[in-house]
Short mmCIF file of C-alpha atoms and ligand atoms in Angstrom, two decimals:
data_model
loop_
_atom_site.label_atom_id
_atom_site.label_comp_id
_atom_site.label_asym_id
_atom_site.label_seq_id
_atom_site.Cartn_x
_atom_site.Cartn_y
_atom_site.Cartn_z
CA MET A 1 14.98 -3.75 -30.28
CA ASP A 2 17.08 -0.76 -31.08
CA MET A 3 17.74 1.02 -27.84
CA ASP A 4 19.46 4.21 -27.00
CA TRP A 5 21.76 3.58 -24.06
CA LYS A 6 23.10 7.13 -23.95
CA GLY A 7 23.44 8.52 -20.46
CA LYS A 8 23.23 5.06 -18.85
CA THR A 9 26.05 3.77 -16.71
CA VAL A 10 26.21 0.01 -16.73
CA LEU A 11 28.33 -2.06 -14.44
CA LEU A 12 29.25 -5.33 -16.12
CA GLY A 13 30.40 -8.03 -13.70
CA VAL A 14 32.19 -11.02 -15.15
CA SER A 15 32.74 -14.14 -13.06
CA GLY A 16 34.96 -17.10 -13.90
CA GLY A 17 33.31 -19.37 -16.42
CA ILE A 18 34.18 -20.50 -19.92
CA ALA A 19 31.44 -18.18 -21.25
CA ALA A 20 33.35 -15.13 -19.97
CA TYR A 21 34.53 -14.47 -23.53
CA LYS A 22 30.92 -13.59 -24.48
CA ALA A 23 31.05 -10.71 -22.00
CA VAL A 24 33.50 -8.97 -24.33
CA GLU A 25 30.82 -8.75 -27.01
CA ILE A 26 28.25 -7.61 -24.43
CA ALA A 27 30.55 -4.77 -23.30
CA SER A 28 31.28 -3.82 -26.88
CA ARG A 29 27.60 -3.70 -27.92
CA MET A 30 26.59 -1.67 -24.89
CA ARG A 31 29.34 0.86 -25.49
CA LYS A 32 28.46 1.17 -29.17
CA ALA A 33 24.83 1.83 -28.12
CA GLY A 34 26.07 4.78 -26.06
CA ALA A 35 26.36 3.35 -22.53
CA GLU A 36 29.16 4.18 -20.14
CA VAL A 37 30.48 0.69 -19.34
CA HIS A 38 32.51 -0.23 -16.26
CA VAL A 39 33.73 -3.77 -15.89
CA ILE A 40 34.60 -5.76 -12.77
CA LEU A 41 36.39 -9.07 -13.29
CA THR A 42 36.50 -11.60 -10.48
CA ARG A 43 39.83 -13.31 -9.85
CA ALA A 44 38.59 -16.47 -11.56
CA ALA A 45 37.32 -14.49 -14.57
CA GLN A 46 40.87 -13.27 -15.15
CA GLU A 47 41.87 -16.88 -15.86
CA PHE A 48 39.54 -16.80 -18.88
CA VAL A 49 39.68 -13.23 -20.15
CA THR A 50 42.10 -10.37 -19.68
CA GLU A 51 41.75 -6.99 -18.12
CA LEU A 52 43.40 -5.45 -21.16
CA THR A 53 40.64 -6.67 -23.50
CA PHE A 54 37.90 -5.14 -21.37
CA ARG A 55 39.86 -1.91 -20.87
CA GLU A 56 40.11 -1.48 -24.63
CA ILE A 57 36.51 -2.48 -25.31
CA SER A 58 34.88 -0.44 -22.53
CA GLY A 59 37.21 2.55 -22.74
CA ASN A 60 37.41 2.54 -18.95
CA PRO A 61 39.79 1.14 -16.37
CA VAL A 62 38.82 -2.37 -15.30
CA ASN A 63 38.43 -3.40 -11.67
CA THR A 64 40.07 -6.64 -10.79
CA GLY A 65 40.47 -6.58 -7.02
CA MET A 66 39.63 -4.88 -3.76
CA TRP A 67 43.12 -3.81 -2.95
CA GLU A 68 44.46 -2.44 -6.19
CA LYS A 69 45.64 1.15 -6.18
CA VAL A 70 42.65 3.30 -7.16
CA THR A 71 43.88 5.89 -9.63
CA HIS A 72 40.81 6.60 -11.71
CA TRP A 73 38.39 8.03 -9.16
CA ASN A 74 39.07 9.64 -5.88
CA VAL A 75 36.37 7.94 -3.91
CA GLU A 76 35.98 4.67 -2.10
CA HIS A 77 35.31 1.33 -3.75
CA ILE A 78 31.55 1.59 -3.49
CA ALA A 79 31.66 4.48 -5.95
CA LEU A 80 30.81 1.99 -8.68
CA ALA A 81 27.79 0.82 -6.70
CA ARG A 82 26.50 4.40 -6.57
CA MET A 83 27.16 5.40 -10.15
CA ALA A 84 25.56 2.35 -11.81
CA ASP A 85 22.11 2.67 -13.38
CA LEU A 86 22.13 -1.06 -13.83
CA VAL A 87 24.33 -4.02 -12.92
CA LEU A 88 24.64 -6.97 -15.28
CA VAL A 89 26.60 -10.08 -14.31
CA ALA A 90 27.35 -12.33 -17.27
CA PRO A 91 28.30 -15.05 -16.82
CA ALA A 92 27.19 -15.54 -13.20
CA THR A 93 28.75 -18.74 -11.89
CA ALA A 94 27.19 -21.04 -9.28
CA ASN A 95 29.82 -19.83 -6.82
CA LEU A 96 29.05 -16.16 -7.39
CA ILE A 97 25.31 -16.80 -7.12
CA ALA A 98 25.84 -18.67 -3.83
CA LYS A 99 27.91 -15.81 -2.44
CA LEU A 100 25.29 -13.25 -3.41
CA ALA A 101 22.52 -15.39 -1.93
CA VAL A 102 24.15 -15.32 1.52
CA GLY A 103 25.30 -11.71 1.26
CA MET A 104 29.04 -12.36 1.13
CA ALA A 105 31.25 -9.46 0.11
CA ASP A 106 34.77 -10.83 -0.25
CA ASP A 107 35.79 -9.26 -3.54
CA MET A 108 35.11 -6.17 -5.63
CA LEU A 109 32.12 -7.61 -7.51
CA THR A 110 30.23 -9.01 -4.50
CA THR A 111 31.01 -5.89 -2.45
CA THR A 112 29.68 -3.64 -5.18
CA ILE A 113 26.53 -5.69 -5.71
CA LEU A 114 25.80 -5.71 -1.98
CA ALA A 115 26.16 -1.93 -1.85
CA THR A 116 24.20 -0.94 -4.93
CA HIS A 117 20.57 0.21 -5.19
CA ALA A 118 20.63 -0.25 -8.96
CA PRO A 119 18.63 -3.05 -10.56
CA ILE A 120 20.70 -6.20 -10.92
CA PHE A 121 20.56 -8.72 -13.78
CA LEU A 122 22.26 -12.09 -13.44
CA ALA A 123 22.88 -14.39 -16.37
CA PRO A 124 23.76 -17.78 -14.82
CA ALA A 125 25.98 -20.09 -16.87
CA MET A 126 27.35 -23.40 -15.67
CA ASN A 127 27.23 -27.18 -16.06
CA SER A 128 23.61 -28.45 -16.12
CA ASN A 129 23.93 -30.55 -12.97
CA MET A 130 25.29 -27.56 -11.11
CA PHE A 131 22.44 -25.45 -12.43
CA ARG A 132 19.77 -28.00 -11.56
CA ASN A 133 21.23 -28.69 -8.12
CA PRO A 134 18.58 -27.74 -5.55
CA VAL A 135 21.10 -25.54 -3.75
CA THR A 136 21.72 -23.45 -6.87
CA GLN A 137 17.99 -23.33 -7.64
CA LYS A 138 17.24 -22.16 -4.11
CA ASN A 139 19.94 -19.51 -4.30
CA ILE A 140 18.54 -18.25 -7.61
CA LYS A 141 15.01 -18.16 -6.16
CA ASP A 142 16.24 -16.26 -3.09
CA LEU A 143 17.93 -13.67 -5.31
CA GLN A 144 14.81 -13.36 -7.47
CA ASP A 145 12.69 -12.88 -4.36
CA ARG A 146 15.03 -10.05 -3.41
CA GLY A 147 14.29 -8.36 -6.71
CA MET A 148 17.21 -9.47 -8.91
CA GLU A 149 16.36 -10.27 -12.51
CA ILE A 150 17.51 -13.67 -13.71
CA ILE A 151 18.22 -14.14 -17.41
CA PRO A 152 17.68 -17.89 -17.77
CA PRO A 153 20.45 -19.96 -19.35
CA SER A 154 19.76 -21.63 -22.67
CA SER A 155 20.15 -25.31 -23.50
CA GLY A 156 22.65 -26.86 -25.86
CA HIS A 157 26.16 -28.23 -25.99
CA LEU A 158 28.14 -27.21 -22.94
CA ALA A 159 31.87 -26.71 -22.60
CA CYS A 160 32.05 -29.73 -20.26
CA GLY A 161 31.02 -31.93 -23.19
CA ALA A 162 27.48 -32.59 -21.99
CA ASP A 163 24.24 -31.37 -23.53
CA GLY A 164 21.75 -29.60 -21.32
CA VAL A 165 20.69 -26.37 -19.73
CA GLY A 166 23.38 -23.99 -18.54
CA ARG A 167 24.67 -22.12 -21.59
CA LEU A 168 25.05 -18.37 -21.41
CA PRO A 169 22.52 -16.97 -23.92
CA GLU A 170 23.92 -15.06 -26.89
CA PRO A 171 24.92 -11.45 -26.12
CA VAL A 172 22.07 -10.05 -28.26
CA GLU A 173 19.52 -12.05 -26.27
CA ILE A 174 20.97 -10.89 -22.96
CA LEU A 175 20.97 -7.28 -24.13
CA SER A 176 17.41 -7.50 -25.36
CA ARG A 177 16.32 -8.56 -21.84
CA VAL A 178 18.17 -5.65 -20.31
CA GLU A 179 16.83 -3.26 -22.95
CA GLY A 180 13.32 -4.44 -22.14
CA TYR A 181 13.95 -3.14 -18.65
CA PHE A 182 15.13 0.26 -19.84
CA CYS A 183 12.14 0.54 -22.19
CA LYS A 184 9.67 -0.18 -19.41
CA ALA A 185 11.65 2.05 -17.09
CA GLY A 186 10.64 5.06 -19.10
CA ALA A 187 6.93 4.41 -19.05
CA LEU A 188 6.18 5.68 -15.54
CA GLN A 189 9.12 8.08 -15.30
CA GLY A 190 8.10 11.20 -13.39
CA LYS A 191 4.91 9.59 -11.99
CA LYS A 192 4.33 8.94 -8.33
CA ILE A 193 2.59 5.63 -7.75
CA LEU A 194 1.26 4.89 -4.28
CA VAL A 195 0.56 1.26 -3.44
CA THR A 196 -0.82 -0.36 -0.30
CA ALA A 197 -0.26 -4.00 0.59
CA GLY A 198 -0.45 -6.50 3.41
CA GLY A 199 -3.05 -6.66 6.14
CA THR A 200 -3.83 -4.12 8.81
CA ILE A 201 -4.47 -5.43 12.30
CA ALA A 202 -6.75 -4.55 15.19
CA PRO A 203 -4.81 -4.79 18.45
CA ILE A 204 -6.70 -6.20 21.45
CA ASP A 205 -4.00 -5.87 24.08
CA PRO A 206 -0.17 -5.74 23.96
CA VAL A 207 0.03 -9.41 22.89
CA ARG A 208 -3.14 -10.10 20.90
CA PHE A 209 -4.63 -8.74 17.72
CA ILE A 210 -7.24 -9.50 15.06
CA GLY A 211 -5.64 -9.87 11.65
CA ASN A 212 -6.18 -11.32 8.19
CA ARG A 213 -4.43 -13.62 5.74
CA SER A 214 -2.79 -11.08 3.46
CA SER A 215 0.91 -11.77 2.85
CA GLY A 216 1.55 -8.55 0.93
CA LYS A 217 2.70 -10.45 -2.21
CA MET A 218 0.14 -8.89 -4.55
CA GLY A 219 0.78 -5.29 -3.55
CA TYR A 220 4.55 -5.71 -3.24
CA ALA A 221 4.61 -7.04 -6.82
CA VAL A 222 2.74 -3.92 -8.01
CA ALA A 223 5.06 -1.55 -6.12
CA GLU A 224 8.19 -3.26 -7.40
CA ALA A 225 6.93 -3.31 -10.97
CA ALA A 226 6.09 0.41 -10.74
CA ALA A 227 9.63 1.16 -9.56
CA LYS A 228 11.03 -0.86 -12.44
CA ARG A 229 9.02 1.27 -14.85
CA GLY A 230 10.73 4.32 -13.46
CA ALA A 231 7.98 5.53 -11.11
CA ASP A 232 8.56 7.20 -7.79
CA ALA A 233 7.03 4.17 -6.07
CA VAL A 234 5.79 4.44 -2.50
CA LEU A 235 4.46 1.43 -0.64
CA VAL A 236 2.40 1.75 2.51
CA SER A 237 2.60 -1.75 3.90
CA GLY A 238 0.51 -3.31 6.60
CA VAL A 239 1.76 -6.45 8.31
CA SER A 240 3.92 -8.48 5.92
CA ALA A 241 7.00 -10.65 6.35
CA LEU A 242 8.31 -9.63 2.92
CA PRO A 243 11.44 -7.47 2.67
CA ASP A 244 11.09 -3.92 1.31
CA PRO A 245 10.86 -4.16 -2.50
CA VAL A 246 13.91 -2.91 -4.41
CA GLY A 247 13.71 0.74 -5.44
CA VAL A 248 10.50 1.38 -3.47
CA ARG A 249 10.12 3.81 -0.55
CA THR A 250 8.36 1.59 1.97
CA ILE A 251 6.40 2.85 4.96
CA ARG A 252 5.40 0.18 7.48
CA VAL A 253 2.18 0.51 9.46
CA GLU A 254 0.04 -1.85 11.53
CA THR A 255 -3.45 -0.46 12.04
CA THR A 256 -6.03 0.92 9.62
CA GLU A 257 -5.78 4.36 11.19
CA GLU A 258 -1.99 4.36 10.72
CA MET A 259 -2.46 3.30 7.11
CA LEU A 260 -5.01 6.06 6.56
CA ARG A 261 -2.62 8.70 7.95
CA ALA A 262 0.32 7.48 5.84
CA VAL A 263 -1.79 7.23 2.68
CA LEU A 264 -3.33 10.69 3.13
CA GLU A 265 0.15 12.17 3.58
CA GLU A 266 1.33 10.66 0.28
CA PHE A 267 -1.91 11.11 -1.66
CA PRO A 268 -2.01 14.75 -2.85
CA ASP A 269 1.01 14.54 -5.18
CA SER A 270 0.44 10.91 -6.23
CA ASP A 271 -0.57 10.21 -9.82
CA ALA A 272 -2.13 6.83 -9.11
CA VAL A 273 -3.04 4.76 -6.07
CA ILE A 274 -3.35 0.99 -6.13
CA LYS A 275 -4.94 -0.35 -2.95
CA ALA A 276 -4.08 -4.03 -2.69
CA ALA A 277 -4.03 -4.00 1.13
CA ALA A 278 -6.51 -6.07 3.08
CA VAL A 279 -7.70 -3.42 5.46
CA ALA A 280 -9.33 -4.23 8.81
CA ASP A 281 -12.84 -2.77 8.70
CA TYR A 282 -13.20 -2.84 12.48
CA ARG A 283 -11.00 -2.07 15.44
CA VAL A 284 -11.30 -2.95 19.10
CA LYS A 285 -13.16 -0.22 20.96
CA GLN A 286 -11.09 -0.43 24.13
CA VAL A 287 -7.51 -1.64 23.55
CA ALA A 288 -6.19 -2.91 26.87
CA GLY A 289 -2.92 -1.43 28.12
CA GLN A 290 -1.92 -4.70 29.79
CA LYS A 291 -2.34 -8.32 28.77
CA ILE A 292 -5.93 -9.35 29.47
CA LYS A 293 -5.91 -12.21 31.96
CA LYS A 294 -7.89 -15.34 31.28
CA SER A 295 -10.99 -15.68 33.47
CA GLU A 296 -13.91 -18.06 33.84
CA GLY A 297 -16.55 -17.98 31.12
CA ASP A 298 -16.62 -16.48 27.65
CA TRP A 299 -15.19 -13.23 26.46
CA SER A 300 -16.55 -10.81 23.94
CA ILE A 301 -14.87 -7.83 22.40
CA GLU A 302 -16.66 -4.74 21.19
CA LEU A 303 -15.60 -3.63 17.72
CA VAL A 304 -16.11 -0.24 16.12
CA ARG A 305 -15.94 0.69 12.43
CA ASN A 306 -12.63 1.80 10.95
CA PRO A 307 -12.50 4.51 8.31
CA ASP A 308 -12.66 3.26 4.72
CA ILE A 309 -9.36 4.53 3.30
CA LEU A 310 -10.22 4.01 -0.34
CA HIS A 311 -13.61 5.63 0.06
CA THR A 312 -11.88 8.65 1.63
CA LEU A 313 -9.50 8.85 -1.33
CA GLY A 314 -12.41 8.57 -3.75
CA GLN A 315 -14.00 11.61 -2.09
CA GLN A 316 -10.78 13.63 -2.11
CA LYS A 317 -9.40 12.70 -5.52
CA THR A 318 -8.47 15.49 -7.87
CA HIS A 319 -6.37 14.06 -10.72
CA GLN A 320 -5.35 10.66 -9.31
CA VAL A 321 -6.09 7.33 -10.98
CA LEU A 322 -7.66 5.16 -8.26
CA VAL A 323 -7.45 1.39 -8.38
CA GLY A 324 -9.09 -0.81 -5.77
CA PHE A 325 -9.13 -4.53 -5.15
CA ALA A 326 -12.17 -6.55 -4.17
CA ALA A 327 -11.56 -9.73 -2.21
CA GLU A 328 -14.79 -11.68 -2.34
CA THR A 329 -15.99 -15.16 -1.45
CA GLN A 330 -19.32 -14.89 -3.30
CA ASN A 331 -21.12 -12.64 -5.83
CA LEU A 332 -17.73 -11.45 -7.10
CA MET A 333 -18.91 -9.23 -9.94
CA GLU A 334 -21.86 -7.70 -8.15
CA TYR A 335 -19.95 -6.75 -5.00
CA ALA A 336 -16.92 -5.56 -6.95
CA LYS A 337 -19.04 -3.30 -9.18
CA ARG A 338 -20.68 -1.83 -6.11
CA LYS A 339 -17.26 -1.01 -4.61
CA LEU A 340 -16.08 0.51 -7.89
CA GLU A 341 -18.96 2.96 -7.86
CA LYS A 342 -19.20 3.65 -4.14
CA LYS A 343 -15.47 4.31 -3.79
CA ASN A 344 -15.26 6.38 -7.00
CA LEU A 345 -12.55 4.18 -8.60
CA ASP A 346 -11.17 4.11 -12.12
CA PHE A 347 -11.07 0.34 -12.04
CA ILE A 348 -11.23 -2.51 -9.59
CA VAL A 349 -9.33 -5.79 -9.53
CA ALA A 350 -11.76 -8.44 -8.33
CA ASN A 351 -10.45 -11.72 -6.98
CA ASP A 352 -12.48 -14.62 -5.69
CA VAL A 353 -10.30 -15.54 -2.71
CA THR A 354 -11.87 -19.01 -2.42
CA ALA A 355 -10.72 -20.09 -5.92
CA PRO A 356 -7.65 -22.38 -5.92
CA GLY A 357 -4.60 -20.35 -6.98
CA ALA A 358 -6.28 -17.01 -6.26
CA GLY A 359 -6.21 -14.48 -3.47
CA PHE A 360 -4.22 -14.63 -0.27
CA GLN A 361 -0.66 -15.82 0.25
CA GLY A 362 0.18 -17.79 -2.89
CA GLU A 363 2.38 -16.65 -5.78
CA THR A 364 -0.56 -16.59 -8.20
CA ASN A 365 -3.91 -14.91 -8.60
CA ILE A 366 -7.00 -15.03 -10.83
CA ALA A 367 -8.64 -11.68 -11.44
CA ARG A 368 -11.21 -9.68 -13.34
CA MET A 369 -10.69 -6.02 -13.92
CA ILE A 370 -13.85 -3.95 -14.04
CA PHE A 371 -13.71 -0.45 -15.52
CA ARG A 372 -15.96 2.58 -15.08
CA ASP A 373 -17.42 2.20 -18.56
CA GLY A 374 -18.56 -1.32 -17.68
CA LYS A 375 -15.80 -3.07 -19.60
CA VAL A 376 -14.56 -6.26 -17.94
CA GLU A 377 -11.25 -8.00 -18.58
CA GLU A 378 -10.70 -11.54 -17.36
CA TYR A 379 -7.28 -12.77 -16.36
CA PRO A 380 -6.64 -16.51 -15.99
CA LEU A 381 -4.42 -18.01 -13.29
CA MET A 382 -1.14 -16.12 -13.47
CA GLN A 383 1.81 -15.07 -11.31
CA LYS A 384 1.08 -12.06 -9.12
CA THR A 385 4.02 -10.37 -10.84
CA GLU A 386 2.25 -10.82 -14.20
CA LEU A 387 -1.02 -9.47 -12.84
CA ALA A 388 0.91 -6.51 -11.40
CA ALA A 389 2.24 -5.78 -14.90
CA ALA A 390 -1.28 -5.95 -16.38
CA ILE A 391 -2.58 -3.55 -13.71
CA LEU A 392 0.24 -1.10 -14.44
CA ASP A 393 -0.40 -1.30 -18.18
CA HIS A 394 -3.91 0.00 -17.50
CA VAL A 395 -2.65 2.63 -15.05
CA GLU A 396 -0.18 3.82 -17.71
CA ARG A 397 -2.95 4.00 -20.27
CA LEU A 398 -5.19 5.98 -17.94
CA LEU A 399 -2.36 8.34 -17.09
CA GLY A 400 -1.58 8.76 -20.74
CA ALA A 401 1.98 7.98 -19.76
CA GLY A 402 2.45 5.42 -22.48
CA MET A 403 1.79 7.97 -25.19
CA GLU A 404 4.37 10.55 -24.16
O1 PMT B 1 -1.42 -10.01 0.09
P1 PMT B 1 -1.64 -11.30 -0.65
O2 PMT B 1 -1.45 -12.50 0.24
O3 PMT B 1 -0.83 -11.38 -1.92
O4 PMT B 1 -3.19 -11.37 -1.09
C1 PMT B 1 -3.69 -10.49 -2.06
C2 PMT B 1 -5.08 -9.94 -1.66
C3 PMT B 1 -6.11 -11.06 -1.65
C4 PMT B 1 -5.03 -9.28 -0.28
C5 PMT B 1 -5.44 -8.86 -2.75
O5 PMT B 1 -5.47 -9.47 -4.00
C6 PMT B 1 -6.78 -8.20 -2.46
O6 PMT B 1 -7.83 -8.63 -2.86
N1 PMT B 1 -6.73 -7.06 -1.70
C7 PMT B 1 -7.94 -6.34 -1.22
C8 PMT B 1 -8.42 -6.98 0.04
C9 PMT B 1 -9.62 -6.26 0.60
O7 PMT B 1 -9.53 -5.73 1.68
O8 PMT B 1 -10.65 -6.18 -0.18
P2 PMT B 1 -12.07 -5.50 0.24
O9 PMT B 1 -13.00 -6.02 -0.78
O10 PMT B 1 -12.38 -5.74 1.68
O11 PMT B 1 -11.80 -3.95 0.07
C10 PMT B 1 -12.04 -3.26 -1.14
C11 PMT B 1 -11.01 -2.18 -1.37
O12 PMT B 1 -11.13 -1.15 -0.38
C12 PMT B 1 -9.57 -2.66 -1.28
O13 PMT B 1 -8.82 -2.00 -2.27
C13 PMT B 1 -9.13 -2.25 0.12
O14 PMT B 1 -7.73 -1.95 0.17
C14 PMT B 1 -9.95 -0.99 0.35
N2 PMT B 1 -10.33 -0.76 1.76
C15 PMT B 1 -11.14 -1.64 2.41
C16 PMT B 1 -11.53 -1.38 3.70
C17 PMT B 1 -11.10 -0.21 4.34
N3 PMT B 1 -11.45 0.07 5.60
N4 PMT B 1 -10.31 0.65 3.70
C18 PMT B 1 -9.91 0.39 2.40
O15 PMT B 1 -9.19 1.19 1.81
#
């Protein structure tokens, strides 16, 4: 891939591993491609590579500590966090990864990473046992779940003499991963993508509610992927324990009516809406102001219909691409097609929520996409992040964004 990095400010973090020398080539290649490169060396990194090398290669002063005299910009230390379009840490040692996983900020690199809103890429490199250690694996997973991109280490002969996984990939491979991000980032630039996720609830009284099994994973994956493609991504989230996705403006709601209000507010200037939320179709007619006390005999609750948000959008749509989901337990295709037509959608993502590996809560899904012209695409068991990418590919196509 031959990318133009002009106008991009990249913060290159180097932590203390034997592979730190490869970061010199990474900095050099990025600068040659037109990026503005700023380097932060941890204290341990300075045992392997020198500040002088990176100063010459990047053409910028190098940050080596929290307390050095700042002569090159007149702002506080988190200036770097603000100016970066992207942060790349290569190599990322087990120690650095552990510190990031718990949110420590005891040096310039960890402080900057904690403060930045820019996308963060980590390229772990270490001894294979350290890499495979469950603690390191858990830390990496936690960071991934928080939206950091992990560039997996390669296998081969390690500096410690052993063979195994843990080598820092070659600079060109690392840069191609990062370039892939910048490429995708352009695709939805200037487009507003509205996503809903999670379940809405129907409160009964101040302590009880009727809810559903949605975790929010499917919709959060779509919102985060849209942000990574450069969209102005807005997520209206029902109940979900997930943290706000990186780079996404997240609005939290609980009930269907609250979701409807938030969605209608964001809808007019949206370019596409992807409704992955599991929306409560009914609400409790009379929500009690106080906790309902237990009494003898049975109890029944009267439910009334909630508005259908997606149907409302289908009626109001002007230029927006509308994507719905269909969560079914039987007659998947028939019911999904009916929803596609009735709600005036561009396409619908149908998932049989009884199939193992599909639907609620897990990391994976199995889906069929049904389009207005009757075309059907089948997707096998895949990560929800992968399905999110496939959905956005179609949204891009329908928006014509990919052709600009
Ligand atoms: O969140 P996860 O745990 O990752 O699970 C993912 C998921 C199973 C929730 C997701 O893949 C999914 O299928 N979401 C849609 C769930 C649903 O409510 O489907 P439905 O067939 O009842 O509704 C059809 C469409 O209309 C959906 O896009 C829904 O958001 C929308 N709808 C439904 C009812 C309503 N009152 N208003 C709506 O907008």
